[in-house]
Coordinates of C-alpha atoms and ligand atoms in Angstrom, one line a residue:
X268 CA -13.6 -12.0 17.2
X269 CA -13.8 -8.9 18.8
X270 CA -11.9 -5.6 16.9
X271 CA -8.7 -5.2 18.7
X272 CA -7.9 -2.3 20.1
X273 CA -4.4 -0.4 20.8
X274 CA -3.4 -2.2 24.0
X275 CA -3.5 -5.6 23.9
X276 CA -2.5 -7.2 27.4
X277 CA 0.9 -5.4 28.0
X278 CA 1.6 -5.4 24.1
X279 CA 1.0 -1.4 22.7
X280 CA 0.5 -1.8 18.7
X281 CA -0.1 1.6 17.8
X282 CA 2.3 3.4 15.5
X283 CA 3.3 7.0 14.9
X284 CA 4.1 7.9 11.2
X285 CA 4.6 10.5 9.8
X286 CA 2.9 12.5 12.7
X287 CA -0.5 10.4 12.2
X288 CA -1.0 7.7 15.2
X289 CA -2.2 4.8 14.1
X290 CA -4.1 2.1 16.9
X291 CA -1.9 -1.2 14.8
X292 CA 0.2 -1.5 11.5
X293 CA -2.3 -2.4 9.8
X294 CA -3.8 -0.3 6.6
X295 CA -5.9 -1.7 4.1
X296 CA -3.9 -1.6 0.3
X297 CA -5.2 0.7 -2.0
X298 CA -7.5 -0.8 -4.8
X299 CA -9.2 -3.5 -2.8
X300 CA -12.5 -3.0 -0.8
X301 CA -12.1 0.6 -1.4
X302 CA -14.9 1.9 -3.8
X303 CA -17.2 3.1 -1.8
X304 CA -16.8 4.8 1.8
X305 CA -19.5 1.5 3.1
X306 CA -16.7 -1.0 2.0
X307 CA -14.1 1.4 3.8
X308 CA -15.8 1.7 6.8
X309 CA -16.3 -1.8 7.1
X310 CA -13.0 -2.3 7.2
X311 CA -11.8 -0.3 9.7
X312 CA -14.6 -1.2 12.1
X313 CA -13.1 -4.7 12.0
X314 CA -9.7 -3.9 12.7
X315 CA -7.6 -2.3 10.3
X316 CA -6.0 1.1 11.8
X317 CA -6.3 3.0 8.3
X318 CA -7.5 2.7 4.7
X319 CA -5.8 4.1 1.5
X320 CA -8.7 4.8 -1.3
X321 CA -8.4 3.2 -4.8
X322 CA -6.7 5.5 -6.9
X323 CA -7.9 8.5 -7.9
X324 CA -7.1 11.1 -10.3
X325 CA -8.8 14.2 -11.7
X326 CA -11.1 13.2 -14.3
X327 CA -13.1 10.3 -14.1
X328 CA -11.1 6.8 -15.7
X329 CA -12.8 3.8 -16.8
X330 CA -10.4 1.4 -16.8
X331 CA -9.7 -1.7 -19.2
X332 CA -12.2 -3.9 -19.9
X333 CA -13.0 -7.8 -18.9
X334 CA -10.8 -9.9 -18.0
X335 CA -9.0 -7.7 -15.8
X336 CA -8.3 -10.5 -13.3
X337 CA -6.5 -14.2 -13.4
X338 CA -6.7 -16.1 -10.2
X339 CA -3.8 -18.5 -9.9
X340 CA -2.6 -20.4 -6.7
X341 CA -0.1 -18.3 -5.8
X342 CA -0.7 -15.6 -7.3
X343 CA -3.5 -12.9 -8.8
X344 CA -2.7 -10.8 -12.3
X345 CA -4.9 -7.8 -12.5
X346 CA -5.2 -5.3 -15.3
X347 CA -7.8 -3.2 -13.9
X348 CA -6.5 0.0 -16.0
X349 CA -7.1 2.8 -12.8
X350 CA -10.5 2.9 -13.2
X351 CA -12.0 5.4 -10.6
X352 CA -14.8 8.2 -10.6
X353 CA -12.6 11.3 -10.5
X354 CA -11.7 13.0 -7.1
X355 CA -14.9 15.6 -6.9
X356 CA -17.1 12.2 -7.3
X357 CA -15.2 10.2 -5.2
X358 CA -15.3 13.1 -2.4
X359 CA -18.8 11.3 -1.1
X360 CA -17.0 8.6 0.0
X361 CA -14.5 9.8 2.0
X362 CA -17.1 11.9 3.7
X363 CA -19.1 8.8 4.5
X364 CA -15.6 7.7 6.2
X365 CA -15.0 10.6 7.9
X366 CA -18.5 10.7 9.5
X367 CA -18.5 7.3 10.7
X368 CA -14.9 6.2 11.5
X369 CA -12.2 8.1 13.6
X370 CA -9.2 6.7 12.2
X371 CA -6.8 7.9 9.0
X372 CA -7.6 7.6 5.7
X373 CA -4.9 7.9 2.8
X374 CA -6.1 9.0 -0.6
X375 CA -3.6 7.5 -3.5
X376 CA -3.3 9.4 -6.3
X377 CA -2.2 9.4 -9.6
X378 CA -1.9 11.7 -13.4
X379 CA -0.4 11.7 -16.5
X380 CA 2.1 15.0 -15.6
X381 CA 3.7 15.9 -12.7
X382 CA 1.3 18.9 -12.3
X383 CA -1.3 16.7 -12.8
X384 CA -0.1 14.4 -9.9
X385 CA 0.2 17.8 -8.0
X386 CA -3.5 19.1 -8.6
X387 CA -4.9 15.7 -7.3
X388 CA -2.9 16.2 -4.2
X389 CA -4.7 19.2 -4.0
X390 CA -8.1 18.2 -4.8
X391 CA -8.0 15.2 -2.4
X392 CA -6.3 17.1 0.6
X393 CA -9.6 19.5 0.2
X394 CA -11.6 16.5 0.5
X395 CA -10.6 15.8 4.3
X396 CA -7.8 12.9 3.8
X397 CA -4.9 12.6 6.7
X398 CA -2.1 12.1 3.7
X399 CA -1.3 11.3 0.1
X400 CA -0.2 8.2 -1.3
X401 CA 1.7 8.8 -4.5
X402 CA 1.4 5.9 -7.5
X403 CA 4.0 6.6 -9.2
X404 CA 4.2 2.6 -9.9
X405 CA 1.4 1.1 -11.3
X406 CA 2.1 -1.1 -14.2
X407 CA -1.1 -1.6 -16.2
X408 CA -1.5 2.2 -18.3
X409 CA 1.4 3.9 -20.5
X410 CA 2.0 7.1 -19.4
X411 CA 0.1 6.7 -16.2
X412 CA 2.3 5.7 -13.6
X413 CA 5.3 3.4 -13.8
X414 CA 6.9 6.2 -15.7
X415 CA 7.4 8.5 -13.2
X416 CA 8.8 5.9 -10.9
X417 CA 11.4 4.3 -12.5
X418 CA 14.4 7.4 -12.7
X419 CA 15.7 8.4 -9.2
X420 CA 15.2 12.1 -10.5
X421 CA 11.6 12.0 -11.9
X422 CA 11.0 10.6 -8.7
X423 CA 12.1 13.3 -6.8
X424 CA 10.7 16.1 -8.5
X425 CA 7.5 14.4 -8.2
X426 CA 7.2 14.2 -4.6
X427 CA 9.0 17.5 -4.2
X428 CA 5.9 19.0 -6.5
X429 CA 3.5 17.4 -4.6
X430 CA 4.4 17.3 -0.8
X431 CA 4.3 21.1 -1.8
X432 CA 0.7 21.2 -3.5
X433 CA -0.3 19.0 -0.9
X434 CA 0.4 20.4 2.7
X435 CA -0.5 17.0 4.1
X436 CA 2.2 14.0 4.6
X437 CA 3.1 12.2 1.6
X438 CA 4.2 8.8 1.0
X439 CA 5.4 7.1 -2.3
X440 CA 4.8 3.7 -3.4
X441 CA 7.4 2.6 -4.8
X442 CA 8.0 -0.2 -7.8
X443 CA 9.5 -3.5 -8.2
X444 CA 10.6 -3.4 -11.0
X445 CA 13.7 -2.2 -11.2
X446 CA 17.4 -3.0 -10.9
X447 CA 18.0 -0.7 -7.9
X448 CA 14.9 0.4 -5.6
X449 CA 17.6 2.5 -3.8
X450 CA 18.3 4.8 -5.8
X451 CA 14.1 5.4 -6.0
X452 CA 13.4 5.2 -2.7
X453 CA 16.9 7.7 -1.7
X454 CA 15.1 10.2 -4.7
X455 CA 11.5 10.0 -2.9
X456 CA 13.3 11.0 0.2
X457 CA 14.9 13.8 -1.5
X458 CA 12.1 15.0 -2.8
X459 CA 10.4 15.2 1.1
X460 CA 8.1 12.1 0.8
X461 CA 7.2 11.2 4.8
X462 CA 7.2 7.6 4.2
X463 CA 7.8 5.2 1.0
X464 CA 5.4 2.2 0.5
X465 CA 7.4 -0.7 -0.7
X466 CA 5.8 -1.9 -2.8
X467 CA 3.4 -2.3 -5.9
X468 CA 2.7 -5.1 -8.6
X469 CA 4.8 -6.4 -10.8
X470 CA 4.0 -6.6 -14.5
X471 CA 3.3 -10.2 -15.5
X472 CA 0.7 -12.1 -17.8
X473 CA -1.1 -15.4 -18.2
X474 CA -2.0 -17.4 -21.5
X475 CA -5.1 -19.6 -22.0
X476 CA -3.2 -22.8 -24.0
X477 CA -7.0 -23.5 -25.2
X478 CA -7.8 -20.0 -27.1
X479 CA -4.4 -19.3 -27.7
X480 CA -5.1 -16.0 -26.1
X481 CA -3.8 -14.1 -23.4
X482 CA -6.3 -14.7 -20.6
X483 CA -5.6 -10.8 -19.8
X484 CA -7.5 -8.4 -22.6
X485 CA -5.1 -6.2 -21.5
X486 CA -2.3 -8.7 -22.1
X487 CA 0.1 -7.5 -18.8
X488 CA -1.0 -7.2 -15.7
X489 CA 0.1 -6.8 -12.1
X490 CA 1.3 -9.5 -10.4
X491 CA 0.2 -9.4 -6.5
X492 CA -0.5 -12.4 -3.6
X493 CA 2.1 -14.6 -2.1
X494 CA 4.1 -15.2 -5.0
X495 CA 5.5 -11.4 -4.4
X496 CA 6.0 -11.2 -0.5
X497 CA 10.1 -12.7 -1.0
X498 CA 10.4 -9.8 -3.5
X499 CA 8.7 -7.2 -1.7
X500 CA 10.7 -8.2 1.4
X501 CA 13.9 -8.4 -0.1
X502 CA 13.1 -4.4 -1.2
X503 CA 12.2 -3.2 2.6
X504 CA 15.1 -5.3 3.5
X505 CA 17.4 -3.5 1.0
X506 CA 15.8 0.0 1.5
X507 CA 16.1 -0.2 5.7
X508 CA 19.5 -1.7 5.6
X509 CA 21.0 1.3 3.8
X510 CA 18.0 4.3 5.1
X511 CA 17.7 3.0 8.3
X512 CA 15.1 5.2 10.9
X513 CA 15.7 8.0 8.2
X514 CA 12.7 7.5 6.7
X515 CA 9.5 5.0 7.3
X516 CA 9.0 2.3 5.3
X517 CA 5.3 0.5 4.5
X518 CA 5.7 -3.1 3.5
X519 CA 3.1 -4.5 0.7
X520 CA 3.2 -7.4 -1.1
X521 CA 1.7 -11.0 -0.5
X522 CA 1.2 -10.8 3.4
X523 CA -2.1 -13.1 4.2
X524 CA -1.1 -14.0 7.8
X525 CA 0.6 -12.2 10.7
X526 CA 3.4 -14.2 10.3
X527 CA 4.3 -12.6 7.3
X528 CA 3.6 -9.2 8.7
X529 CA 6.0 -9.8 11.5
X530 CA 8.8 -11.2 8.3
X531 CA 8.4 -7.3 7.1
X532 CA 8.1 -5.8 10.1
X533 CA 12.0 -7.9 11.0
X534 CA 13.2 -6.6 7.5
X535 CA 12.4 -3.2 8.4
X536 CA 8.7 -2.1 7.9
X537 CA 7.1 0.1 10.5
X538 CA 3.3 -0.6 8.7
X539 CA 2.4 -2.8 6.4
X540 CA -0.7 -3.2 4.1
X541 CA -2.9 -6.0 3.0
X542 CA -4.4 -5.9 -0.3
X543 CA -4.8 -9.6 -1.9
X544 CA -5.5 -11.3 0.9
X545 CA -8.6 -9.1 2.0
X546 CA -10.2 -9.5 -1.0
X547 CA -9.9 -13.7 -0.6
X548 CA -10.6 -13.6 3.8
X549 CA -12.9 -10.2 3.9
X550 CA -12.7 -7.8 6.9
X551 CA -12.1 -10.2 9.7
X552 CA -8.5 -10.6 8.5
X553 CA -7.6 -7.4 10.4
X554 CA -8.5 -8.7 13.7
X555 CA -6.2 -12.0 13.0
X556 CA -3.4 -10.2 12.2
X557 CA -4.0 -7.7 15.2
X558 CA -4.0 -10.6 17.6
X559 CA -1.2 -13.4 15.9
X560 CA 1.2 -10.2 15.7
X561 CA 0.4 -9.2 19.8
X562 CA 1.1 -13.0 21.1
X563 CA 4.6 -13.2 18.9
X564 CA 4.9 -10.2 20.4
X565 CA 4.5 -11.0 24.1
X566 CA 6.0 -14.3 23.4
X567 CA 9.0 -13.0 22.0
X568 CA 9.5 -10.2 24.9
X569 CA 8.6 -7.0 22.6
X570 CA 6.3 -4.7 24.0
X571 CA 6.4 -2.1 20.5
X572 CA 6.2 -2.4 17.2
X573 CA 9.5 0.1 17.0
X574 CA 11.0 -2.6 18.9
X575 CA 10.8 -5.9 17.1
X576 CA 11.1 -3.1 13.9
X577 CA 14.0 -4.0 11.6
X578 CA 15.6 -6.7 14.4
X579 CA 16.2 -9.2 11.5
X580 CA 19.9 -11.2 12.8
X581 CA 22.0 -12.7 10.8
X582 CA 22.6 -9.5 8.6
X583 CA 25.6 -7.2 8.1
X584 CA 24.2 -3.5 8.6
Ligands
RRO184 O1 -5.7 -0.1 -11.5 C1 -4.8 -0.9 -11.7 O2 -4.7 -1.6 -12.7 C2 -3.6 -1.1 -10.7 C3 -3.1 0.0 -10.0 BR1 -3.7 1.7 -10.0 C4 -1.9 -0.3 -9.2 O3 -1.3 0.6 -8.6 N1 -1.4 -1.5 -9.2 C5 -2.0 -2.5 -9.9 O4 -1.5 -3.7 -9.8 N2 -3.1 -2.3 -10.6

Protein backbone atom coordinates (compact mmCIF):
# COMPACT_ATOMS: atom_id res chain seq x y z
CA UNK A 1 0.00 0.00 0.00
CA UNK A 2 1.04 3.27 -0.82
CA UNK A 3 1.99 5.81 2.41
CA UNK A 4 -0.94 7.98 2.80
CA UNK A 5 -0.75 11.24 2.66
CA UNK A 6 -2.75 14.27 4.49
CA UNK A 7 -5.82 14.39 2.14
CA UNK A 8 -7.29 11.42 1.48
CA UNK A 9 -10.31 11.92 -1.07
CA UNK A 10 -12.32 14.76 0.70
CA UNK A 11 -11.19 13.29 4.20
CA UNK A 12 -8.21 15.94 5.87
CA UNK A 13 -6.28 13.73 8.70
CA UNK A 14 -3.79 16.02 9.72
CA UNK A 15 -3.79 17.31 13.25
CA UNK A 16 -2.52 20.50 14.99
CA UNK A 17 -1.20 19.91 18.54
CA UNK A 18 0.28 21.74 20.52
CA UNK A 19 1.37 24.11 17.56
CA UNK A 20 3.11 21.04 15.72
CA UNK A 21 0.97 19.88 12.48
CA UNK A 22 0.90 16.56 12.10
CA UNK A 23 -0.16 14.89 8.30
CA UNK A 24 -2.61 11.85 10.59
CA UNK A 25 -2.93 10.88 14.33
CA UNK A 26 -0.81 8.59 14.14
CA UNK A 27 2.71 8.48 16.24
CA UNK A 28 4.65 5.63 16.80
CA UNK A 29 4.83 4.72 21.03
CA UNK A 30 7.90 5.29 22.63
CA UNK A 31 10.05 2.11 23.29
CA UNK A 32 9.20 0.11 20.22
CA UNK A 33 11.14 0.37 16.85
CA UNK A 34 12.87 3.23 18.23
CA UNK A 35 16.59 2.50 18.82
CA UNK A 36 18.13 3.63 16.14
CA UNK A 37 17.18 6.66 13.76
CA UNK A 38 17.05 3.66 10.58
CA UNK A 39 14.15 1.85 12.56
CA UNK A 40 12.60 5.49 12.99
CA UNK A 41 12.81 6.51 9.67
CA UNK A 42 11.36 3.54 8.53
CA UNK A 43 8.54 4.19 10.21
CA UNK A 44 7.53 7.32 9.26
CA UNK A 45 8.29 6.68 5.58
CA UNK A 46 5.41 4.15 5.90
CA UNK A 47 2.99 6.21 7.35
CA UNK A 48 3.15 7.23 10.77
CA UNK A 49 2.94 11.24 11.16
CA UNK A 50 5.58 11.23 14.12
CA UNK A 51 7.81 9.05 16.27
CA UNK A 52 8.57 9.47 20.12
CA UNK A 53 12.26 7.93 20.85
CA UNK A 54 12.72 5.16 23.52
CA UNK A 55 13.43 6.79 26.55
CA UNK A 56 16.20 8.58 27.30
CA UNK A 57 17.93 9.99 30.20
CA UNK A 58 21.26 11.47 30.97
CA UNK A 59 23.66 8.78 31.59
CA UNK A 60 23.68 5.75 29.75
CA UNK A 61 21.10 2.80 31.46
CA UNK A 62 21.39 -0.79 30.79
CA UNK A 63 18.38 -2.12 31.71
CA UNK A 64 17.31 -5.45 33.39
CA UNK A 65 18.44 -8.38 32.14
CA UNK A 66 16.64 -11.59 30.16
CA UNK A 67 13.62 -12.26 30.30
CA UNK A 68 12.40 -8.85 29.91
CA UNK A 69 9.44 -9.99 27.80
CA UNK A 70 6.27 -12.63 28.16
CA UNK A 71 4.18 -12.92 25.09
CA UNK A 72 0.62 -13.94 26.08
CA UNK A 73 -2.56 -13.84 23.73
CA UNK A 74 -3.81 -10.86 24.79
CA UNK A 75 -1.33 -9.38 26.24
CA UNK A 76 2.69 -8.64 26.42
CA UNK A 77 4.55 -8.02 30.04
CA UNK A 78 7.78 -6.31 29.52
CA UNK A 79 10.49 -5.44 32.17
CA UNK A 80 12.86 -3.92 29.91
CA UNK A 81 14.33 -1.68 32.99
CA UNK A 82 14.86 1.93 30.62
CA UNK A 83 17.66 0.68 29.01
CA UNK A 84 18.94 3.52 26.56
CA UNK A 85 22.51 4.92 25.55
CA UNK A 86 22.31 8.28 27.30
CA UNK A 87 21.01 11.52 25.40
CA UNK A 88 24.62 12.81 23.95
CA UNK A 89 24.85 9.05 22.38
CA UNK A 90 21.54 8.79 21.35
CA UNK A 91 21.86 12.41 19.60
CA UNK A 92 23.10 10.36 16.31
CA UNK A 93 19.97 9.04 15.86
CA UNK A 94 17.77 11.75 15.89
CA UNK A 95 20.13 13.41 13.49
CA UNK A 96 19.78 10.52 11.12
CA UNK A 97 15.88 11.43 11.50
CA UNK A 98 16.10 14.73 11.04
CA UNK A 99 18.15 14.48 7.79
CA UNK A 100 15.98 12.02 6.20
CA UNK A 101 12.40 12.64 7.31
CA UNK A 102 10.41 15.96 7.56
CA UNK A 103 7.94 15.18 10.05
CA UNK A 104 8.07 15.56 14.19
CA UNK A 105 9.95 13.62 16.40
CA UNK A 106 9.18 13.55 20.26
CA UNK A 107 12.05 12.63 22.53
CA UNK A 108 10.68 10.92 26.03
CA UNK A 109 12.48 11.43 28.74
CA UNK A 110 13.02 10.36 32.09
CA UNK A 111 15.53 10.81 35.70
CA UNK A 112 15.65 10.01 39.11
CA UNK A 113 15.02 13.91 40.40
CA UNK A 114 13.01 16.44 39.07
CA UNK A 115 16.17 18.43 38.08
CA UNK A 116 17.23 15.51 36.56
CA UNK A 117 14.02 15.16 34.39
CA UNK A 118 14.71 18.98 33.70
CA UNK A 119 18.35 18.62 32.39
CA UNK A 120 17.23 15.87 29.96
CA UNK A 121 14.68 18.16 28.66
CA UNK A 122 17.47 20.29 28.08
CA UNK A 123 19.88 18.02 26.57
CA UNK A 124 17.29 16.52 24.16
CA UNK A 125 15.68 19.93 23.04
CA UNK A 126 19.60 20.81 21.93
CA UNK A 127 19.51 17.72 20.00
CA UNK A 128 16.77 19.11 17.39
CA UNK A 129 13.48 17.32 18.81
CA UNK A 130 9.87 19.22 18.04
CA UNK A 131 8.71 18.32 21.98
CA UNK A 132 9.18 16.38 25.11
CA UNK A 133 7.43 13.57 26.26
CA UNK A 134 7.61 13.23 30.08
CA UNK A 135 7.68 9.40 31.68
CA UNK A 136 6.72 10.17 34.69
CA UNK A 137 4.90 6.53 34.56
CA UNK A 138 6.87 3.71 33.91
CA UNK A 139 6.50 0.88 36.11
CA UNK A 140 9.54 -1.39 35.83
CA UNK A 141 12.53 0.77 38.10
CA UNK A 142 12.13 2.25 41.84
CA UNK A 143 12.76 5.61 41.89
CA UNK A 144 12.66 6.08 38.15
CA UNK A 145 9.43 6.92 37.12
CA UNK A 146 6.10 5.87 38.44
CA UNK A 147 7.02 7.95 41.49
CA UNK A 148 6.75 11.09 40.20
CA UNK A 149 3.44 10.35 38.68
CA UNK A 150 1.31 9.16 41.08
CA UNK A 151 0.68 12.65 43.51
CA UNK A 152 -1.31 15.41 41.61
CA UNK A 153 1.48 17.80 43.06
CA UNK A 154 4.72 15.95 42.17
CA UNK A 155 3.18 15.92 39.02
CA UNK A 156 2.89 19.41 38.61
CA UNK A 157 6.02 20.62 39.71
CA UNK A 158 7.49 18.32 37.32
CA UNK A 159 6.15 19.56 34.28
CA UNK A 160 6.22 23.11 35.54
CA UNK A 161 10.33 22.43 35.98
CA UNK A 162 10.52 21.12 32.78
CA UNK A 163 8.26 22.90 30.24
CA UNK A 164 10.56 25.70 31.73
CA UNK A 165 14.09 23.89 31.07
CA UNK A 166 12.72 22.85 28.03
CA UNK A 167 11.31 25.73 25.77
CA UNK A 168 9.76 23.18 23.47
CA UNK A 169 6.00 21.68 24.01
CA UNK A 170 5.75 19.20 26.59
CA UNK A 171 3.39 16.44 27.02
CA UNK A 172 3.02 13.95 29.99
CA UNK A 173 2.34 10.39 29.92
CA UNK A 174 0.35 9.68 32.33
CA UNK A 175 -0.27 6.18 34.54
CA UNK A 176 -2.86 3.73 35.04
CA UNK A 177 -2.51 2.93 37.98
CA UNK A 178 -4.17 4.87 40.06
CA UNK A 179 -7.55 5.48 41.75
CA UNK A 180 -8.13 8.90 40.12
CA UNK A 181 -6.10 9.77 36.72
CA UNK A 182 -7.94 13.24 37.23
CA UNK A 183 -6.47 14.56 39.70
CA UNK A 184 -2.93 13.64 37.57
CA UNK A 185 -3.87 14.72 34.48
CA UNK A 186 -5.69 18.29 36.13
CA UNK A 187 -1.79 18.57 38.01
CA UNK A 188 0.03 18.03 34.50
CA UNK A 189 -2.13 20.80 33.22
CA UNK A 190 -1.27 22.97 36.04
CA UNK A 191 2.04 22.54 35.66
CA UNK A 192 1.84 23.78 31.67
CA UNK A 193 2.20 20.35 29.99
CA UNK A 194 0.76 21.04 26.12
CA UNK A 195 -0.76 17.71 25.92
CA UNK A 196 -1.12 14.48 28.39
CA UNK A 197 -0.54 11.01 26.81
CA UNK A 198 -3.00 8.58 28.34
CA UNK A 199 -1.51 6.20 28.90
CA UNK A 200 1.43 3.84 29.98
CA UNK A 201 1.74 0.06 31.19
CA UNK A 202 0.39 -1.36 33.88
CA UNK A 203 2.45 -3.36 36.40
CA UNK A 204 1.59 -6.99 36.12
CA UNK A 205 3.63 -10.41 36.16
CA UNK A 206 3.59 -13.95 34.78
CA UNK A 207 4.65 -17.38 36.53
CA UNK A 208 6.17 -20.46 34.82
CA UNK A 209 3.96 -23.40 36.89
CA UNK A 210 7.04 -25.66 35.60
CA UNK A 211 10.14 -23.78 37.26
CA UNK A 212 8.14 -22.39 39.85
CA UNK A 213 9.68 -19.09 38.83
CA UNK A 214 8.40 -15.94 37.74
CA UNK A 215 8.85 -16.05 34.00
CA UNK A 216 9.99 -12.15 34.45
CA UNK A 217 13.74 -11.86 36.07
CA UNK A 218 12.57 -8.83 37.01
CA UNK A 219 9.42 -10.28 38.61
CA UNK A 220 6.77 -7.19 37.54
CA UNK A 221 6.54 -5.90 34.44
CA UNK A 222 4.33 -3.73 32.29
CA UNK A 223 1.38 -4.90 31.04
CA UNK A 224 0.68 -3.55 27.29
CA UNK A 225 -1.50 -5.01 24.07
CA UNK A 226 -5.22 -5.39 23.82
CA UNK A 227 -5.82 -6.59 27.13
CA UNK A 228 -5.30 -2.61 28.18
CA UNK A 229 -7.17 -0.62 25.46
CA UNK A 230 -10.80 -0.83 27.85
CA UNK A 231 -8.58 0.65 30.59
CA UNK A 232 -6.73 3.10 28.62
CA UNK A 233 -10.09 4.16 27.11
CA UNK A 234 -12.00 4.45 30.03
CA UNK A 235 -8.94 7.07 31.22
CA UNK A 236 -9.26 9.42 27.92
CA UNK A 237 -12.90 8.89 28.45
CA UNK A 238 -12.71 10.14 32.11
CA UNK A 239 -10.00 12.81 31.41
CA UNK A 240 -12.05 14.46 28.22
CA UNK A 241 -15.30 14.28 29.91
CA UNK A 242 -14.26 16.51 32.73
CA UNK A 243 -11.04 18.67 30.64
CA UNK A 244 -12.80 18.80 27.67
CA UNK A 245 -10.84 21.00 24.52
CA UNK A 246 -8.78 22.41 27.52
CA UNK A 247 -6.11 20.42 27.01
CA UNK A 248 -5.12 17.52 24.19
CA UNK A 249 -5.24 14.18 24.97
CA UNK A 250 -2.95 11.18 23.19
CA UNK A 251 -4.63 7.85 23.58
CA UNK A 252 -2.18 4.62 24.12
CA UNK A 253 -2.85 1.46 25.01
CA UNK A 254 -3.82 -1.82 23.02
CA UNK A 255 -4.93 -0.17 19.63
CA UNK A 256 -3.91 -2.78 16.67
CA UNK A 257 -6.60 -1.68 14.18
CA UNK A 258 -8.26 1.52 13.18
CA UNK A 259 -11.14 0.52 14.65
CA UNK A 260 -9.83 0.91 17.92
CA UNK A 261 -8.20 4.25 17.02
CA UNK A 262 -11.50 5.64 16.03
CA UNK A 263 -12.91 3.95 19.90
CA UNK A 264 -10.20 6.66 21.39
CA UNK A 265 -10.54 9.12 19.09
CA UNK A 266 -14.89 8.88 20.14
CA UNK A 267 -13.69 8.94 23.93
CA UNK A 268 -11.82 11.96 23.44
CA UNK A 269 -8.27 11.45 21.85
CA UNK A 270 -7.00 13.92 19.33
CA UNK A 271 -3.78 11.39 18.51
CA UNK A 272 -3.16 8.23 19.42
CA UNK A 273 -0.03 6.03 19.50
CA UNK A 274 0.73 2.41 18.53
CA UNK A 275 3.29 0.61 20.43
CA UNK A 276 2.46 -3.34 20.77
CA UNK A 277 1.03 -3.76 17.74
CA UNK A 278 3.95 -2.39 15.55
CA UNK A 279 6.25 -4.52 17.00
CA UNK A 280 3.83 -7.80 16.03
CA UNK A 281 2.52 -6.10 12.19
CA UNK A 282 5.93 -3.91 11.40
CA UNK A 283 5.72 -0.57 9.55
CA UNK A 284 2.89 -1.16 7.17
CA UNK A 285 0.46 -0.92 10.05
CA UNK A 286 0.54 2.91 9.66
CA UNK A 287 -0.77 2.90 6.24
CA UNK A 288 -3.80 0.56 7.53
CA UNK A 289 -4.83 2.62 10.10
CA UNK A 290 -4.35 5.78 7.85
CA UNK A 291 -6.81 4.38 5.30
CA UNK A 292 -9.59 2.18 7.72
CA UNK A 293 -9.73 5.58 9.91
CA UNK A 294 -10.33 7.85 6.29
CA UNK A 295 -13.32 5.40 4.94
CA UNK A 296 -15.14 5.48 8.57
CA UNK A 297 -14.57 8.71 8.18
CA UNK A 298 -16.18 9.44 4.80
CA UNK A 299 -18.63 6.89 5.59
CA UNK A 300 -19.73 8.35 8.64
CA UNK A 301 -19.90 12.09 7.17
CA UNK A 302 -16.71 13.56 9.05
CA UNK A 303 -14.36 15.38 7.10
CA UNK A 304 -11.71 16.07 10.49
CA UNK A 305 -10.34 14.43 13.00
CA UNK A 306 -11.55 17.49 15.52
CA UNK A 307 -14.87 16.45 14.30
CA UNK A 308 -15.52 12.86 14.93
CA UNK A 309 -13.10 13.95 18.20
CA UNK A 310 -14.78 13.13 21.57
CA UNK A 311 -18.50 12.48 19.69
CA UNK A 312 -18.99 9.34 21.84
CA UNK A 313 -23.34 9.37 22.51
CA UNK A 314 -24.85 7.93 25.02
CA UNK A 315 -22.83 9.93 27.76
CA UNK A 316 -23.71 12.55 30.29
CA UNK A 317 -21.04 15.47 29.80
O1 LIG B 1 11.80 0.44 29.76
C1 LIG B 1 10.78 -0.03 30.30
O2 LIG B 1 10.83 -1.03 31.05
C2 LIG B 1 9.46 0.58 30.14
C3 LIG B 1 9.22 1.95 30.09
BR1 LIG B 1 10.59 3.19 30.04
C4 LIG B 1 7.89 2.43 30.08
O3 LIG B 1 7.60 3.65 30.10
N1 LIG B 1 6.90 1.54 30.10
C5 LIG B 1 7.13 0.20 30.10
O4 LIG B 1 6.18 -0.60 30.09
N2 LIG B 1 8.42 -0.26 30.11
Amino acid sequence: MEPPSEKMGQIDLSVDMAGIHFENPFMLASGILDETGGSMVDIAEHGASSVVTKSLSLEPRKGHPNPCIVEMEWCVLNAMGLPNPGIAEYGKEVKEYREKVKKPIIASVFGSSIEEYAGAAAAVRRLGVDAVEINGSCPNAAGLGLQFGQDPDVVRELVKEVKGAAGIPVLFKLTPETGDILSLAEGAKQGGADGLVAVNTMRSMAVDISTRRPLLTNVYGGLSGPALKPIGLRCVHEIYTELGDGIPIIGVGGITTWEDAVEYLLAGALMVQIGTAVSYHGPSLFADLCSGLATYMEESGYSRIEDLRGSLRGCSR
